[in-house]
Short mmCIF file of the C-alpha atoms (twelve columns), coordinates in Angstrom:
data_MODEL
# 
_entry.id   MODEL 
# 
loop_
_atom_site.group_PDB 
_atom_site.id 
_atom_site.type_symbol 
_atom_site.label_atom_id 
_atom_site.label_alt_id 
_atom_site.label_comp_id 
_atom_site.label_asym_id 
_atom_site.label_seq_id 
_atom_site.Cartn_x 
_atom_site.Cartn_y 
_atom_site.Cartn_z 
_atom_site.pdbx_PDB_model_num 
ATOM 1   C CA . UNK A 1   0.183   24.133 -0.308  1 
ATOM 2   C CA . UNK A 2   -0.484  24.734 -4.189  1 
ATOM 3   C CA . UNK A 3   0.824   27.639 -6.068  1 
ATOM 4   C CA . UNK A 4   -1.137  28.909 -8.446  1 
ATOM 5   C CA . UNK A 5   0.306   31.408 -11.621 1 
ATOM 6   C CA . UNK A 6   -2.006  32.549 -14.233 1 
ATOM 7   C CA . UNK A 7   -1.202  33.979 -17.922 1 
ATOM 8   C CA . UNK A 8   -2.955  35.536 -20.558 1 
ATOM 9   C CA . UNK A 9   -4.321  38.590 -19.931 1 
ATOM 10  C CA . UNK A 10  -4.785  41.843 -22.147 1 
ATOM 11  C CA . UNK A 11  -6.746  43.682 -23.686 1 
ATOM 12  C CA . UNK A 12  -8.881  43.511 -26.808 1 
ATOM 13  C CA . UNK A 13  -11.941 44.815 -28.218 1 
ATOM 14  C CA . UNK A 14  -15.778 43.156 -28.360 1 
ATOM 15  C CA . UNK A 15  -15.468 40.038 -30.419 1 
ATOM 16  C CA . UNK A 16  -12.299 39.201 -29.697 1 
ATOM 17  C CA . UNK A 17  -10.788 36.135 -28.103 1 
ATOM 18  C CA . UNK A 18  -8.116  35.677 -25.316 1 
ATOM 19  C CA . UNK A 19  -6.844  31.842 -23.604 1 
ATOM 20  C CA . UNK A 20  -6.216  32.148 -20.257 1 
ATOM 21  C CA . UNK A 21  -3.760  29.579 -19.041 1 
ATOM 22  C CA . UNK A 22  -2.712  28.319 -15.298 1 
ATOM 23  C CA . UNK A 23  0.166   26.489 -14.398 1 
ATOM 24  C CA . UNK A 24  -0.288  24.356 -10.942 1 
ATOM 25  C CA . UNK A 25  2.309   23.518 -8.668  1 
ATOM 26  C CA . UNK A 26  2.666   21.818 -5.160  1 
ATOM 27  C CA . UNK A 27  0.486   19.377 -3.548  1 
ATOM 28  C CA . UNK A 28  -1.704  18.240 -6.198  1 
ATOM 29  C CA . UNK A 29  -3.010  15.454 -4.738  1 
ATOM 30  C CA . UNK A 30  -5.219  17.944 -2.466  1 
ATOM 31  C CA . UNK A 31  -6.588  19.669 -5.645  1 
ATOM 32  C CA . UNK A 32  -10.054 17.469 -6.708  1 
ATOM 33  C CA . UNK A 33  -11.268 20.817 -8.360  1 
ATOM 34  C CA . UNK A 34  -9.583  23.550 -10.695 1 
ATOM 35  C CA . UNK A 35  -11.785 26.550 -12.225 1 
ATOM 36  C CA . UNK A 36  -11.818 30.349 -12.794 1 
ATOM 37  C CA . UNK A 37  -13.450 33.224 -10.901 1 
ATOM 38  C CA . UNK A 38  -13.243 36.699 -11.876 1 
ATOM 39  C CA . UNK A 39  -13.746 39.970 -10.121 1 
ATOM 40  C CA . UNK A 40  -14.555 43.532 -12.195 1 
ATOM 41  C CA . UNK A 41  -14.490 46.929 -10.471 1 
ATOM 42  C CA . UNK A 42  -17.118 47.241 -7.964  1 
ATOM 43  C CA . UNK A 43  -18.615 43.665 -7.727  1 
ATOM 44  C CA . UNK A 44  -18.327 41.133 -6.674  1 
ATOM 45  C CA . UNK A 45  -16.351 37.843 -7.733  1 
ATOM 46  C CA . UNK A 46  -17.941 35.555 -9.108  1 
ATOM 47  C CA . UNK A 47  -17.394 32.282 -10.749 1 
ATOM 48  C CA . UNK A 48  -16.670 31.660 -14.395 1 
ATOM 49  C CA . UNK A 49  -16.363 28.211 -14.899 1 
ATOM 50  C CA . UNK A 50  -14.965 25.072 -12.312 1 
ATOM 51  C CA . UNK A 51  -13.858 21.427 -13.308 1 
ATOM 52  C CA . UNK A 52  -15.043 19.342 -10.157 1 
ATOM 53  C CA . UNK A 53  -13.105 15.911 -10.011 1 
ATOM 54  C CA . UNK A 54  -16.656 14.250 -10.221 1 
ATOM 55  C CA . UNK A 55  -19.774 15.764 -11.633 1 
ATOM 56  C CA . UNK A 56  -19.636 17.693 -15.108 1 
ATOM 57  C CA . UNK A 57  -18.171 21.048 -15.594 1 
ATOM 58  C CA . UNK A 58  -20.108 24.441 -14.713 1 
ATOM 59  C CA . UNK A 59  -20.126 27.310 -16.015 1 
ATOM 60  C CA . UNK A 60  -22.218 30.722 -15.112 1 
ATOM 61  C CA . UNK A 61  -25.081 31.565 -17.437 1 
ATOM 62  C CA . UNK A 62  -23.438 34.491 -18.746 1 
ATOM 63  C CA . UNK A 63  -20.356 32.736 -20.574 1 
ATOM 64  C CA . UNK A 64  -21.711 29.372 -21.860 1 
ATOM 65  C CA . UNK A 65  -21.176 28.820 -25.269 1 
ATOM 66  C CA . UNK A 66  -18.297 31.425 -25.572 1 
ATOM 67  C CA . UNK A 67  -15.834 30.133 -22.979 1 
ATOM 68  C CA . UNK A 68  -14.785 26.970 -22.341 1 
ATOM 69  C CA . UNK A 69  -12.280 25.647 -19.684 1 
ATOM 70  C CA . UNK A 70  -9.915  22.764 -19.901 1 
ATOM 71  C CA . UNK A 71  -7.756  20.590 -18.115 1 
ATOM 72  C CA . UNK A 72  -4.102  18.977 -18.861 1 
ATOM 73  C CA . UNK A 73  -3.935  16.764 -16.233 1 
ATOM 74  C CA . UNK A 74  -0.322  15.687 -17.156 1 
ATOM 75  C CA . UNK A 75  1.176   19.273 -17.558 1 
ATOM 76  C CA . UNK A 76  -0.826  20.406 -14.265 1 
ATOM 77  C CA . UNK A 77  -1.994  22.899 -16.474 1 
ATOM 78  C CA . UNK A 78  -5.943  24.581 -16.494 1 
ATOM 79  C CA . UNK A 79  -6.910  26.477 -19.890 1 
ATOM 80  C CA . UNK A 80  -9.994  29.297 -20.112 1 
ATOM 81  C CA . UNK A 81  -10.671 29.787 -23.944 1 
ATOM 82  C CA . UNK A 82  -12.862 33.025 -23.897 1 
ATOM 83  C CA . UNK A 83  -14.620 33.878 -27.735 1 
ATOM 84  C CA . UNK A 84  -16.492 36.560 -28.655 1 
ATOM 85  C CA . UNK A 85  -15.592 38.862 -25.749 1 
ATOM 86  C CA . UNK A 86  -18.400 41.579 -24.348 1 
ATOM 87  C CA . UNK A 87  -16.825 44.771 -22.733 1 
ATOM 88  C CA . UNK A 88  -18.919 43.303 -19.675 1 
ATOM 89  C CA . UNK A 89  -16.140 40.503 -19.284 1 
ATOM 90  C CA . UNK A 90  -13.899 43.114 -18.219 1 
ATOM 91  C CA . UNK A 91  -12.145 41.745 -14.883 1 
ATOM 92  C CA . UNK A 92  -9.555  40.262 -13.200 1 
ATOM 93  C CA . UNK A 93  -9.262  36.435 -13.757 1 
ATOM 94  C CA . UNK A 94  -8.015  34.009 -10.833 1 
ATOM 95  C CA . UNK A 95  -6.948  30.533 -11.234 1 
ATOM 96  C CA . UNK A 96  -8.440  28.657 -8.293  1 
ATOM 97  C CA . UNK A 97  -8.371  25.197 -7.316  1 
ATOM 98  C CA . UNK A 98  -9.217  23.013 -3.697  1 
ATOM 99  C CA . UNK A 99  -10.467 20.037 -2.653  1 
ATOM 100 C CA . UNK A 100 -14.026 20.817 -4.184  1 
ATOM 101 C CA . UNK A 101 -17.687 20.748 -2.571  1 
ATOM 102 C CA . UNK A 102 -20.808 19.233 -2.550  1 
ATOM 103 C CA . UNK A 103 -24.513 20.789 -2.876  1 
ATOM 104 C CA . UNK A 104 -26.086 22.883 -5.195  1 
ATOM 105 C CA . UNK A 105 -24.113 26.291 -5.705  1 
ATOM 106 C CA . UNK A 106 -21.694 25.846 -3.532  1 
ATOM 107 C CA . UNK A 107 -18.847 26.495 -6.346  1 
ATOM 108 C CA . UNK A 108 -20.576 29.696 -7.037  1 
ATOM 109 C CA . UNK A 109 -19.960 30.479 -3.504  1 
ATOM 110 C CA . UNK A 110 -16.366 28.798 -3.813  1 
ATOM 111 C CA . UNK A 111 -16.799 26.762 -1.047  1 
ATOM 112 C CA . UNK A 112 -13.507 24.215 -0.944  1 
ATOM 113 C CA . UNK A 113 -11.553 26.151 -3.345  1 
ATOM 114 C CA . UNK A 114 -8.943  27.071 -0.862  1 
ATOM 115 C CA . UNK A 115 -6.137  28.383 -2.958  1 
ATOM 116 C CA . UNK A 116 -6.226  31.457 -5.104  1 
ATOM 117 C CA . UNK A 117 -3.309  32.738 -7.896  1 
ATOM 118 C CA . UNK A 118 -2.385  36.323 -8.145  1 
ATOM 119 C CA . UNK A 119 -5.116  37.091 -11.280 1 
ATOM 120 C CA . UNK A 120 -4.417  38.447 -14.489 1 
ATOM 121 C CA . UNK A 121 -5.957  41.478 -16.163 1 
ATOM 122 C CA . UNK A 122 -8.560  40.727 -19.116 1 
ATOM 123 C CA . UNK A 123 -9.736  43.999 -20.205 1 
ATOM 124 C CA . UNK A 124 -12.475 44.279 -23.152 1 
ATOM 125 C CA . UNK A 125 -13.324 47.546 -25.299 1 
ATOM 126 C CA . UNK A 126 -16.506 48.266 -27.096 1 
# 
C-alpha cells in the first residue's frame, strides 16, 4: 500500500499562485509514476500533470506554462507549483501515484495510478 497526504490548498483570487505539496509513504518501490488530477463541481476529473518513471512529464493543455510539477525523490515528496491562477482552476486536487502505463492517453484516463490521497481544496476568485 502507499499513503498518500496532500497540502496546500486555499483560496486566492485570478493571478495568484498556490504550491501544492504531497508527502508519500509506504511501498514506494511500487510507485513508477506520481502526478496530480483534479476534480471541480460537476465534471469530471481530469488530469493535471503526471511524472512517469520513463518518458517526459505531461501535462493537460490547459495548464502548461503556468503549472509545473516536481519530484523530491529523496524526501518522497511530489510538488504542483500553480501561477497565474484562472477561476476555472477551481477544484479539488489529488495526489496520485501507481505503477504507471503505457499508450497514448492512458494517464489522462489514469490507467495504473492505483492509489489516490484525500484531495485538498484549491479554490480561485475572479
Amino acid at each position: 500500500q502507499v499513503q498518500l497526504t496532500e497540502s496546500g490548498g486555499s483560496s486566492v483570487q485570478a493571478g495568484g499562485s498556490l504550491r501544492l505539496s504531497c508527502a508519500a509513504s509506504g511501498n514506494l518501490w511500487i510507485t513508477n509514476a506520481l502526478g496530480w488530477y483534479r476534480q471541480a463541481p460537476g465534471k469530471q476529473r481530469e488530469m493535471v500533470a503526471v511524472v512517469p518513471d520513463r518518458g517526459s512529464t505531461k501535462y493537460i493543455e490547459s495548464v502548461k506554462g503556468r503549472f509545473t510539477i516536481s519530484r523530491d525523490f529523496a524526501k518522497n515528496m511530489v510538488y504542483l507549483q500553480m501561477n497565474n491562477l484562472k477561476p476555472e482552476d477551481t477544484a479539488v486536487y489529488y495526489c496520485v501515484a501507481g505503477r504507471g502505463c503505457t499508450g497514448a492517453g492512458c494517464y489522462e484516463r489514469a490507467i495504473g495510478m492505483d492509489y489516490w490521497g484525500a484531495g485538498t481544496q484549491v479554490t480561485v476568485s475572479s
